mmCIF file of C-alpha atoms in Angstrom:
data_model
loop_
_atom_site.group_PDB
_atom_site.id
_atom_site.type_symbol
_atom_site.label_atom_id
_atom_site.label_comp_id
_atom_site.label_asym_id
_atom_site.label_seq_id
_atom_site.Cartn_x
_atom_site.Cartn_y
_atom_site.Cartn_z
ATOM 1 C CA GLY A 1 95.242 113.149 -101.204
ATOM 2 C CA ASN A 2 97.648 113.463 -98.386
ATOM 3 C CA CYS A 3 98.807 109.838 -98.386
ATOM 4 C CA ARG A 4 102.251 108.567 -99.203
ATOM 5 C CA PRO A 5 102.314 106.129 -102.128
ATOM 6 C CA ARG A 6 103.542 103.255 -99.962
ATOM 7 C CA ASP A 7 100.654 103.853 -97.536
ATOM 8 C CA VAL A 8 98.161 103.800 -100.391
ATOM 9 C CA LEU A 9 99.613 100.524 -101.695
ATOM 10 C CA ALA A 10 99.527 98.960 -98.235
ATOM 11 C CA GLN A 11 95.908 99.984 -97.807
ATOM 12 C CA ALA A 12 94.983 98.655 -101.250
ATOM 13 C CA ALA A 13 96.732 95.358 -100.579
ATOM 14 C CA ALA A 14 94.887 94.951 -97.285
ATOM 15 C CA ARG A 15 91.496 95.569 -98.942
ATOM 16 C CA PHE A 16 91.972 93.802 -102.282
ATOM 17 C CA ARG A 17 89.279 91.236 -103.026
ATOM 18 C CA CYS A 18 88.835 88.728 -105.828
ATOM 19 C CA LEU A 19 85.990 86.788 -107.335
ATOM 20 C CA HIS A 20 86.376 83.438 -109.059
ATOM 21 C CA LEU A 21 84.719 83.637 -112.458
ATOM 22 C CA ASP A 22 82.639 80.553 -111.752
ATOM 23 C CA SER A 23 80.945 82.695 -109.071
ATOM 24 C CA LEU A 24 80.164 85.551 -111.439
ATOM 25 C CA GLU A 25 76.749 85.604 -113.074
ATOM 26 C CA PHE A 26 75.703 87.239 -116.324
ATOM 27 C CA GLN A 27 73.363 89.589 -114.498
ATOM 28 C CA ASP A 28 76.268 90.900 -112.394
ATOM 29 C CA MET A 29 77.667 92.542 -115.517
ATOM 30 C CA ALA A 30 74.494 93.098 -117.527
ATOM 31 C CA ASP A 31 73.548 96.455 -116.053
ATOM 32 C CA ASN A 32 74.590 98.814 -113.306
ATOM 33 C CA SER A 33 71.874 97.794 -110.854
ATOM 34 C CA PRO A 34 73.175 97.362 -107.297
ATOM 35 C CA ARG A 35 74.155 93.777 -106.441
ATOM 36 C CA PRO A 36 74.404 93.661 -102.631
ATOM 37 C CA GLY A 37 75.121 89.913 -102.646
ATOM 38 C CA LEU A 38 78.134 90.241 -104.920
ATOM 39 C CA LEU A 39 80.486 91.184 -102.089
ATOM 40 C CA SER A 40 79.668 87.957 -100.265
ATOM 41 C CA ARG A 41 80.968 86.017 -103.286
ATOM 42 C CA THR A 42 84.373 87.717 -103.085
ATOM 43 C CA GLN A 43 87.283 86.933 -100.823
ATOM 44 C CA LEU A 44 90.344 88.761 -99.611
ATOM 45 C CA CYS A 45 93.201 88.031 -101.959
ATOM 46 C CA PRO A 46 96.897 88.932 -102.013
ATOM 47 C CA LEU A 47 97.600 91.149 -105.018
ATOM 48 C CA GLN A 48 100.079 88.675 -106.489
ATOM 49 C CA ARG A 49 97.504 85.832 -106.371
ATOM 50 C CA CYS A 50 95.038 87.528 -108.720
ATOM 51 C CA ASP A 51 95.194 86.011 -112.203
ATOM 52 C CA ALA A 52 93.345 88.809 -113.985
ATOM 53 C CA PHE A 53 91.873 92.207 -113.279
ATOM 54 C CA VAL A 54 88.735 92.943 -115.287
ATOM 55 C CA SER A 55 87.486 96.428 -115.911
ATOM 56 C CA HIS A 56 84.415 97.000 -118.031
ATOM 57 C CA SER A 57 81.993 99.672 -119.137
ATOM 58 C CA TRP A 58 78.266 99.587 -118.462
ATOM 59 C CA HIS A 59 77.910 100.974 -121.995
ATOM 60 C CA ASP A 60 79.364 97.824 -123.581
ATOM 61 C CA ASP A 61 77.018 95.184 -124.951
ATOM 62 C CA PRO A 62 76.411 92.790 -122.020
ATOM 63 C CA ASP A 63 76.167 89.665 -124.202
ATOM 64 C CA ALA A 64 79.416 90.429 -126.038
ATOM 65 C CA LYS A 65 81.144 91.303 -122.780
ATOM 66 C CA TRP A 66 79.959 88.076 -121.121
ATOM 67 C CA ASP A 67 80.921 85.949 -124.137
ATOM 68 C CA ALA A 68 84.439 87.439 -124.236
ATOM 69 C CA LEU A 69 84.917 86.860 -120.526
ATOM 70 C CA GLN A 70 83.718 83.262 -120.778
ATOM 71 C CA ARG A 71 86.029 82.589 -123.737
ATOM 72 C CA TRP A 72 88.953 83.931 -121.716
ATOM 73 C CA ARG A 73 87.873 81.849 -118.727
ATOM 74 C CA GLY A 74 87.675 78.676 -120.839
ATOM 75 C CA ALA A 75 91.154 79.225 -122.264
ATOM 76 C CA PHE A 76 92.539 79.958 -118.801
ATOM 77 C CA VAL A 77 91.010 76.818 -117.251
ATOM 78 C CA LYS A 78 92.288 74.719 -120.143
ATOM 79 C CA ALA A 79 95.806 76.135 -119.822
ATOM 80 C CA LYS A 80 96.044 76.173 -116.022
ATOM 81 C CA GLY A 81 93.703 73.360 -115.029
ATOM 82 C CA ARG A 82 91.905 75.551 -112.505
ATOM 83 C CA GLU A 83 89.500 78.443 -112.212
#
């Protein structure tokens, strides 16, 4: 578009939201059905305070995707002592 890169970054930083993995449910990632309540489980978050950014495909196996995410979460909690 017609935005300067620094303006885009400022806008992204102002809108960035995070979700603690203990608030995520299997069904949130199982299919691409709308989840209107998901936004209410997020919070504004400074970019540098986000521990991980997760991107996924709706075509991936939901059980395998969930299991991998939970394994990562378990290792993170064990290493950091927090969610």
